[in-house]
Short mmCIF file of C-alpha atoms and ligand atoms in Angstrom, two decimals:
data_model
loop_
_atom_site.label_atom_id
_atom_site.label_comp_id
_atom_site.label_asym_id
_atom_site.label_seq_id
_atom_site.Cartn_x
_atom_site.Cartn_y
_atom_site.Cartn_z
CA MET T 974 12.80 -6.44 35.09
CA GLU T 975 11.03 -8.23 31.79
CA ARG T 976 8.44 -6.16 29.58
CA VAL T 977 5.18 -6.77 30.92
CA TYR T 978 2.43 -7.37 28.40
CA ASN T 979 0.76 -3.68 28.26
CA PHE T 980 -2.91 -3.18 27.62
CA SER T 981 -2.60 0.59 27.98
CA PRO T 982 -5.25 2.78 26.03
CA GLY T 983 -2.46 4.87 24.61
CA PRO T 984 0.22 6.00 24.80
CA ALA T 985 0.48 2.01 24.12
CA CYS T 986 2.84 -0.60 23.74
CA MET T 987 4.93 -0.31 20.58
CA PRO T 988 6.14 -3.05 18.43
CA LEU T 989 9.69 -4.56 20.23
CA PRO T 990 12.19 -4.63 17.23
CA VAL T 991 10.84 -0.91 16.48
CA LEU T 992 12.45 -0.21 20.05
CA GLU T 993 15.21 -2.44 19.48
CA LYS T 994 15.98 -0.99 15.78
CA ALA T 995 15.71 2.64 17.29
CA ALA T 996 17.60 2.01 20.26
CA SER T 997 20.49 0.80 17.51
CA GLU T 998 20.14 4.38 16.02
CA LEU T 999 19.71 6.27 18.88
CA VAL T 1000 23.09 7.97 19.53
CA ASN T 1001 24.21 7.89 16.05
CA TYR T 1002 21.33 7.97 12.59
CA GLY T 1003 23.42 6.03 9.83
CA THR T 1004 25.91 8.25 8.71
CA ALA T 1005 25.25 11.54 10.34
CA GLY T 1006 27.54 11.24 13.44
CA MET T 1007 24.18 12.22 15.40
CA SER T 1008 20.86 11.14 17.36
CA VAL T 1009 17.55 11.77 15.00
CA MET T 1010 16.48 13.94 17.71
CA GLU T 1011 19.63 16.23 16.90
CA MET T 1012 19.40 17.03 13.60
CA SER T 1013 17.80 19.91 11.81
CA HIS T 1014 14.31 19.27 10.34
CA ARG T 1015 15.41 20.52 7.34
CA SER T 1016 18.53 18.15 7.24
CA LYS T 1017 18.85 16.03 3.89
CA ALA T 1018 18.54 13.13 6.72
CA PHE T 1019 15.16 14.22 8.01
CA LEU T 1020 13.79 15.09 4.85
CA ASP T 1021 14.47 11.54 4.14
CA ILE T 1022 13.02 10.53 6.85
CA ILE T 1023 9.32 12.19 6.70
CA GLN T 1024 9.00 11.98 2.84
CA GLU T 1025 9.43 8.18 3.59
CA ALA T 1026 7.55 8.21 6.53
CA GLU T 1027 4.47 9.81 4.33
CA LYS T 1028 5.49 7.30 1.19
CA LEU T 1029 5.26 4.24 3.73
CA LEU T 1030 1.87 5.41 5.04
CA ARG T 1031 0.34 6.40 1.39
CA GLU T 1032 1.39 2.52 0.30
CA LEU T 1033 0.07 1.01 3.72
CA MET T 1034 -3.56 3.08 3.28
CA GLY T 1035 -3.68 3.36 -0.31
CA ILE T 1036 -3.72 7.17 -0.17
CA PRO T 1037 -5.28 8.28 -3.25
CA GLY T 1038 -2.65 11.31 -5.16
CA ASN T 1039 -5.40 13.66 -4.66
CA TYR T 1040 -5.17 13.56 -0.81
CA LYS T 1041 -2.37 15.19 1.45
CA VAL T 1042 -1.22 13.76 4.69
CA LEU T 1043 0.15 16.00 7.36
CA PHE T 1044 2.50 15.22 10.04
CA LEU T 1045 0.96 17.86 12.81
CA GLN T 1046 1.20 18.43 16.54
CA GLY T 1047 -1.34 19.34 19.56
CA GLY T 1048 -2.83 15.31 19.52
CA ALA T 1049 -5.98 14.48 17.99
CA SER T 1050 -7.54 16.98 20.13
CA MET T 1051 -6.47 19.93 18.24
CA GLN T 1052 -8.56 18.53 15.32
CA PHE T 1053 -11.80 18.91 17.04
CA ALA T 1054 -11.03 22.87 16.42
CA MET T 1055 -8.43 22.39 13.22
CA VAL T 1056 -11.48 20.83 11.32
CA PRO T 1057 -14.54 23.12 12.07
CA LEU T 1058 -12.24 25.95 11.47
CA ASN T 1059 -10.97 24.48 8.14
CA LEU T 1060 -14.10 23.29 6.94
CA PHE T 1061 -16.80 25.76 7.89
CA LYS T 1062 -18.48 27.35 4.93
CA ASN T 1063 -22.02 26.92 5.78
CA LYS T 1064 -21.09 26.52 9.52
CA LYS T 1065 -23.02 23.59 9.98
CA ALA T 1066 -22.11 19.93 10.71
CA ASP T 1067 -23.34 16.77 11.33
CA TYR T 1068 -22.00 14.83 14.50
CA VAL T 1069 -22.80 11.52 15.76
CA LYS T 1070 -22.13 11.02 19.43
CA THR T 1071 -20.96 8.20 20.29
CA GLY T 1072 -18.58 9.08 23.33
CA GLN T 1073 -16.35 11.24 25.37
CA TRP T 1074 -14.15 12.00 22.12
CA ALA T 1075 -17.22 12.68 20.02
CA SER T 1076 -18.40 15.13 22.59
CA LYS T 1077 -15.32 17.00 22.74
CA ALA T 1078 -15.57 17.58 19.03
CA ILE T 1079 -19.07 19.01 19.46
CA SER T 1080 -18.10 21.54 21.95
CA GLU T 1081 -15.72 22.38 20.03
CA ALA T 1082 -17.76 22.78 16.71
CA LYS T 1083 -20.10 24.84 18.59
CA LYS T 1084 -17.28 27.42 19.24
CA PHE T 1085 -17.72 27.98 15.31
CA GLY T 1086 -21.07 27.29 13.83
CA THR T 1087 -24.37 24.94 14.39
CA VAL T 1088 -23.57 20.99 15.23
CA ASN T 1089 -26.46 19.13 14.21
CA VAL T 1090 -26.37 15.71 16.50
CA VAL T 1091 -27.97 13.12 14.54
CA ALA T 1092 -27.62 10.25 16.92
CA SER T 1093 -26.14 9.41 19.87
CA SER T 1094 -25.47 6.22 21.80
CA GLU T 1095 -25.47 8.55 25.21
CA ASP T 1096 -28.68 6.67 26.21
CA LYS T 1097 -26.95 3.36 27.26
CA ILE T 1098 -23.47 4.55 28.08
CA TYR T 1099 -22.21 4.77 24.70
CA SER T 1100 -22.22 0.78 24.44
CA TYR T 1101 -23.55 0.54 21.04
CA ILE T 1102 -23.40 2.63 17.98
CA PRO T 1103 -26.68 4.27 17.12
CA ASP T 1104 -28.86 3.62 13.99
CA LEU T 1105 -28.26 6.80 11.30
CA ASP T 1106 -31.56 8.39 9.75
CA LYS T 1107 -31.03 9.95 7.05
CA ASN T 1108 -34.23 12.44 7.61
CA LYS T 1109 -32.29 13.86 10.40
CA PHE T 1110 -28.57 14.63 8.15
CA SER T 1111 -28.55 18.07 7.33
CA LYS T 1112 -29.08 19.25 3.62
CA ASP T 1113 -26.57 21.96 3.87
CA ALA T 1114 -24.19 20.31 6.17
CA ASP T 1115 -20.16 21.14 5.19
CA TYR T 1116 -19.27 17.98 6.76
CA PHE T 1117 -20.20 14.69 8.61
CA TYR T 1118 -18.30 13.58 11.40
CA ILE T 1119 -18.35 10.41 13.22
CA THR T 1120 -15.32 9.04 15.69
CA LEU T 1121 -14.73 5.30 13.82
CA ASN T 1122 -13.14 3.63 16.75
CA ASN T 1123 -14.50 4.53 20.53
CA THR T 1124 -11.24 3.96 22.56
CA ILE T 1125 -13.22 4.53 25.85
CA TYR T 1126 -16.42 2.45 25.21
CA GLY T 1127 -14.61 -0.34 23.03
CA THR T 1128 -17.70 0.27 20.01
CA ARG T 1129 -16.78 1.08 16.23
CA PHE T 1130 -18.58 1.75 13.16
CA THR T 1131 -18.88 -1.14 10.61
CA GLU T 1132 -20.63 0.64 8.05
CA LEU T 1133 -20.06 4.11 7.08
CA PRO T 1134 -23.01 6.72 7.26
CA GLN T 1135 -24.35 7.22 3.85
CA THR T 1136 -23.96 10.93 3.48
CA ASP T 1137 -23.22 13.53 0.50
CA ALA T 1138 -21.16 15.88 2.92
CA PRO T 1139 -17.46 15.13 2.93
CA LEU T 1140 -17.21 12.18 5.68
CA VAL T 1141 -14.81 13.27 8.48
CA THR T 1142 -13.48 11.07 11.02
CA ASP T 1143 -11.62 10.49 14.45
CA TRP T 1144 -9.44 7.39 13.55
CA SER T 1145 -6.99 7.73 16.38
CA SER T 1146 -7.61 3.92 17.91
CA GLY T 1147 -8.18 2.68 14.74
CA ILE T 1148 -5.60 3.83 12.12
CA LEU T 1149 -3.96 0.96 10.34
CA SER T 1150 -5.87 -1.71 11.91
CA GLU T 1151 -8.05 -2.82 8.96
CA VAL T 1152 -8.13 -1.91 5.69
CA ILE T 1153 -10.94 1.21 4.56
CA ASP T 1154 -11.27 3.27 1.41
CA VAL T 1155 -10.06 6.37 2.08
CA SER T 1156 -11.72 7.71 -0.81
CA LYS T 1157 -15.00 7.53 1.12
CA PHE T 1158 -13.86 10.34 3.69
CA GLY T 1159 -12.80 13.53 3.41
CA LEU T 1160 -10.76 14.00 6.36
CA ILE T 1161 -9.30 11.17 8.49
CA PHE T 1162 -7.01 12.40 11.40
CA ALA T 1163 -5.40 10.15 14.16
CA GLY T 1164 -3.29 10.91 16.84
CA ALA T 1165 -0.18 8.65 16.61
CA GLN T 1166 0.14 7.20 20.18
CA LYS T 1167 -1.85 3.47 19.95
CA ASN T 1168 -1.43 2.49 16.07
CA ILE T 1169 1.47 5.02 15.03
CA GLY T 1170 3.87 5.20 17.46
CA PRO T 1171 5.06 7.66 20.44
CA ALA T 1172 2.79 10.57 21.31
CA GLY T 1173 3.66 14.06 19.98
CA VAL T 1174 2.54 13.57 16.24
CA THR T 1175 -1.37 13.60 14.67
CA VAL T 1176 -1.63 12.04 11.04
CA VAL T 1177 -4.60 14.06 9.17
CA ILE T 1178 -5.07 12.44 5.96
CA ILE T 1179 -7.36 15.42 3.74
CA ARG T 1180 -8.66 15.70 0.48
CA GLU T 1181 -7.03 18.33 -2.04
CA ASP T 1182 -9.99 20.15 -2.34
CA LEU T 1183 -10.95 20.94 1.29
CA ILE T 1184 -7.78 22.66 2.08
CA GLY T 1185 -7.72 26.61 1.60
CA HIS T 1186 -11.43 27.34 2.95
CA ALA T 1187 -10.81 28.03 6.37
CA LEU T 1188 -12.54 30.79 8.24
CA ASP T 1189 -10.75 34.21 8.29
CA ILE T 1190 -10.28 34.03 12.49
CA THR T 1191 -8.37 30.28 11.48
CA PRO T 1192 -4.87 30.96 13.36
CA THR T 1193 -1.91 30.37 10.44
CA MET T 1194 -0.73 27.34 12.79
CA LEU T 1195 -4.24 25.84 12.66
CA ASN T 1196 -4.57 26.31 8.90
CA TYR T 1197 -4.58 22.98 6.93
CA LYS T 1198 -3.17 24.86 3.79
CA THR T 1199 -0.12 26.43 6.20
CA GLN T 1200 1.01 23.08 6.71
CA ALA T 1201 0.27 21.18 3.21
CA ASP T 1202 1.84 24.02 1.32
CA ASP T 1203 5.30 23.59 3.57
CA GLU T 1204 5.01 19.42 3.86
CA SER T 1205 4.26 19.73 7.32
CA LEU T 1206 7.59 22.11 7.65
CA TYR T 1207 6.02 25.50 8.49
CA ASN T 1208 6.94 25.06 11.68
CA THR T 1209 9.54 22.29 13.72
CA PRO T 1210 7.64 19.32 13.31
CA PRO T 1211 7.75 16.40 16.45
CA THR T 1212 10.79 15.02 14.56
CA TYR T 1213 11.81 12.29 16.33
CA ALA T 1214 7.83 10.51 16.79
CA ILE T 1215 7.76 10.84 12.89
CA TYR T 1216 11.26 8.75 12.79
CA MET T 1217 9.40 6.49 15.23
CA ALA T 1218 6.41 6.55 12.94
CA LYS T 1219 8.40 5.57 9.61
CA LEU T 1220 9.96 2.61 11.89
CA VAL T 1221 6.33 1.40 12.49
CA PHE T 1222 5.17 1.94 9.10
CA GLU T 1223 8.21 -0.30 8.15
CA TRP T 1224 7.57 -3.20 10.33
CA LEU T 1225 3.76 -3.10 9.22
CA LYS T 1226 4.80 -3.25 5.64
CA GLY T 1227 7.00 -5.93 7.08
CA LEU T 1228 4.24 -8.25 8.26
CA GLY T 1229 2.15 -7.67 5.08
CA GLY T 1230 0.56 -4.60 5.49
CA VAL T 1231 -2.89 -3.49 7.09
CA PRO T 1232 -4.40 -6.82 5.34
CA ALA T 1233 -2.35 -8.96 7.25
CA VAL T 1234 -2.19 -7.15 10.80
CA GLN T 1235 -6.07 -7.23 9.88
CA LYS T 1236 -6.55 -10.73 10.28
CA ILE T 1237 -4.23 -10.86 13.66
CA ASN T 1238 -6.21 -8.34 14.93
CA GLU T 1239 -9.71 -10.04 13.99
CA GLU T 1240 -7.91 -13.56 15.49
CA LYS T 1241 -6.81 -11.55 18.77
CA ALA T 1242 -10.19 -9.63 19.37
CA ALA T 1243 -12.06 -13.02 19.21
CA MET T 1244 -9.94 -14.86 21.02
CA VAL T 1245 -10.96 -12.04 24.32
CA TYR T 1246 -14.90 -11.99 23.14
CA GLY T 1247 -14.91 -15.71 22.66
CA PHE T 1248 -13.74 -16.69 26.08
CA LEU T 1249 -16.17 -13.28 27.39
CA ASP T 1250 -19.29 -14.94 25.77
CA ASN T 1251 -18.86 -17.92 27.40
CA SER T 1252 -17.56 -16.74 31.03
CA LYS T 1253 -19.60 -17.50 34.04
CA LEU T 1254 -17.79 -14.36 35.61
CA PHE T 1255 -16.66 -11.51 32.80
CA LYS T 1256 -19.04 -9.80 30.84
CA GLY T 1257 -18.22 -7.59 27.81
CA THR T 1258 -20.11 -4.35 27.86
CA VAL T 1259 -20.60 -3.73 24.18
CA VAL T 1260 -23.41 -4.95 21.84
CA THR T 1261 -21.78 -7.85 19.46
CA LYS T 1262 -22.35 -5.81 16.17
CA ASP T 1263 -20.56 -2.75 17.51
CA ARG T 1264 -17.56 -4.49 18.89
CA SER T 1265 -14.02 -2.60 18.51
CA ILE T 1266 -11.27 -4.76 17.60
CA MET T 1267 -8.98 -2.77 19.10
CA ASN T 1268 -10.41 -1.77 22.73
CA ILE T 1269 -12.45 -4.46 24.69
CA PRO T 1270 -13.93 -3.13 27.75
CA PHE T 1271 -15.54 -5.85 30.41
CA VAL T 1272 -16.72 -6.30 34.06
CA THR T 1273 -17.12 -8.73 36.42
CA GLY T 1274 -20.31 -7.19 38.18
CA SER T 1275 -18.81 -6.29 41.41
CA GLU T 1276 -16.42 -3.19 41.78
CA GLU T 1277 -14.05 -5.14 44.62
CA LEU T 1278 -13.46 -7.95 42.13
CA ASP T 1279 -12.84 -5.87 39.34
CA LYS T 1280 -10.42 -4.30 41.49
CA LYS T 1281 -9.09 -7.74 42.45
CA PHE T 1282 -8.65 -8.38 38.44
CA ILE T 1283 -6.49 -5.60 37.66
CA ASN T 1284 -4.23 -5.87 40.50
CA GLU T 1285 -3.50 -9.44 40.26
CA ALA T 1286 -3.51 -9.26 36.44
CA LYS T 1287 -0.59 -6.49 37.05
CA ALA T 1288 1.45 -8.43 39.53
CA ALA T 1289 1.02 -11.02 36.98
CA GLY T 1290 2.52 -8.57 34.11
CA LEU T 1291 -0.24 -7.98 32.31
CA VAL T 1292 -0.63 -4.04 32.91
CA ASN T 1293 -3.03 -1.11 32.54
CA LEU T 1294 -6.35 -3.07 32.31
CA GLY T 1295 -8.29 -0.60 34.11
CA GLY T 1296 -11.11 0.83 32.61
CA HIS T 1297 -11.66 4.65 31.51
CA ARG T 1298 -11.81 6.80 34.80
CA THR T 1299 -14.91 7.67 33.85
CA VAL T 1300 -16.33 4.31 33.20
CA GLY T 1301 -14.45 1.84 35.49
CA GLY T 1302 -14.43 -2.10 35.18
CA MET T 1303 -11.52 -2.99 32.85
CA ARG T 1304 -10.60 -2.46 29.00
CA ALA T 1305 -8.18 -4.70 27.16
CA SER T 1306 -6.26 -2.28 24.45
CA ILE T 1307 -5.04 -4.49 21.90
CA TYR T 1308 -3.54 -2.53 19.06
CA ASN T 1309 -1.35 -3.59 16.11
CA PRO T 1310 2.07 -3.95 18.16
CA MET T 1311 0.15 -5.98 20.75
CA PRO T 1312 1.45 -9.96 20.22
CA VAL T 1313 -0.97 -12.70 19.78
CA GLU T 1314 0.82 -14.17 22.68
CA GLY T 1315 0.31 -11.26 24.93
CA VAL T 1316 -3.61 -11.81 23.91
CA LYS T 1317 -3.19 -15.23 24.77
CA ALA T 1318 -1.86 -14.60 28.38
CA LEU T 1319 -4.59 -12.43 29.17
CA VAL T 1320 -7.55 -14.79 28.19
CA ASP T 1321 -5.77 -18.30 30.41
CA PHE T 1322 -5.04 -15.08 33.40
CA MET T 1323 -9.06 -14.48 33.00
CA LYS T 1324 -9.42 -18.38 32.92
CA LYS T 1325 -7.62 -19.17 35.93
CA PHE T 1326 -8.87 -16.09 37.86
CA GLU T 1327 -12.62 -17.18 36.77
CA PHE T 1328 -11.59 -20.62 38.34
CA GLU T 1329 -10.15 -19.04 41.73
CA ASN T 1330 -13.16 -16.84 42.06
CA LYS T 1331 -15.98 -18.83 41.49
N1 LIG E 1014 -10.09 10.57 20.22
C1 LIG E 1014 -9.71 9.44 20.17
C2 LIG E 1014 -10.87 9.00 19.53
C3 LIG E 1014 -9.16 9.14 21.36
O1 LIG E 1014 -8.71 7.79 21.96
C4 LIG E 1014 -8.04 10.17 21.70
C5 LIG E 1014 -6.95 9.96 22.88
N2 LIG E 1014 -7.11 8.56 23.52
C6 LIG E 1014 -8.35 11.50 21.57
C7 LIG E 1014 -9.09 11.46 20.42
C8 LIG E 1014 -7.67 12.65 21.75
O2 LIG E 1014 -6.20 12.53 21.87
P1 LIG E 1014 -4.99 13.08 22.27
O3 LIG E 1014 -4.44 13.02 23.64
O4 LIG E 1014 -4.09 13.25 21.02
O5 LIG E 1014 -5.38 14.92 21.81
#
C-alpha cells in the first residue's frame, strides 16, 4: 500500500523525511542503546533533545529572550482554562468569537471571570473575520484573545488587533506556517498535531512578566510558573512527541525556515483558491480577504455531490477531505508537511471531477 496524500485537519500528515529519520532511530537512539520512548526524561540524552527542540523553535520563530517556551500536555483545549487561570487579575478579558475553538475558549474563561465578546462572525457561519471596533474593547481587560487561524471554517486574521492588553492567541493550526512578530503577543499556544508533530504536546510561548500571577485556585500543574520554573520537566513530559517536534523543527530549518515555508504555503494555497475562483462546480466558503492558507473549506452546493467527491478522492489516494462534522462540505488542510505535489494532485482531481460531473 502506497502512502496517500492526507488532508486531515489534525493529527495531520508528517514530513516523510522526519518519519524516516524517526524510524531509523526508533529502536536505538544514537549511542543510547534504547529508544527515545524508553529513556528517562531526566537523562542527559533526553535533556539534549528537549533543549535542542526549544533552541530550534526559538530560532525558527525569532522568539525574544524575555519569553518562555513550554512543552505541555492537555492539548490546546487545556489552554482554554490555563490562560484565564494564569492571566486573570481584574478577572476580565476580551475575546473575538471566530468559531468553535474560540467559543470553547470563551466558555472556559467564563468559569473564572467576565468575558467581553468584542466581535463575532457567527451570523454567517464564521465565514469571515469580523471588523474590530476599539470602542468595544474593555478598558481594564487582562488580555485580548484571538484564534489566529480557524481550522474548521478556514479563516485567518491578517491584521492583529490594536490593543493595549496582552494579545493571546490560539495558533494551533497556523504556527510556523508564516512569519509573525512574537513580540506583539503576550502568549501564543498551539497543539502540536498540525504543524509541529504528533499529538501529545502543546507549545506555549509566554512573555515572562505574565508568569507568576495565577489565581489562588489554580492547580499546580496548570500554573505556568510551575512549568516555567522546571523547564517543562515538573513531571514527565510527552517525551516522544517532543523528540518528533525536534525532528520537524530540524526539517523546517533545512527547508530554509519559516520564510521559505511561508512562500511554499502561499503557492500551495494560491493553487487551490485559483482553481476554486474559476470553477463552475466548486466554491470556496470564506470571504477572499480572510482566507486561511492552511485550511481550505469548499462545497459543490449539493450534499450528494460533496459525498461523491469525498469518496472518489479517497479512492484516488486523496484522503480526509470531508469538512468538519458540524459544517459538512469539504476541507483541504494543507499544513507545512503537505507537499506541493499533493496539492497539485488535489487540484488535478478536482478538475477531473468537475469535467465528469458537468
Ligand atoms: N484550537 C484550534 C484552532 C484547533 O484547531 C484545535 C484542534 N483541531 C484545538 C484548539 C483543540 O486542540 P486539542 O485537541 O489539542 O485540544
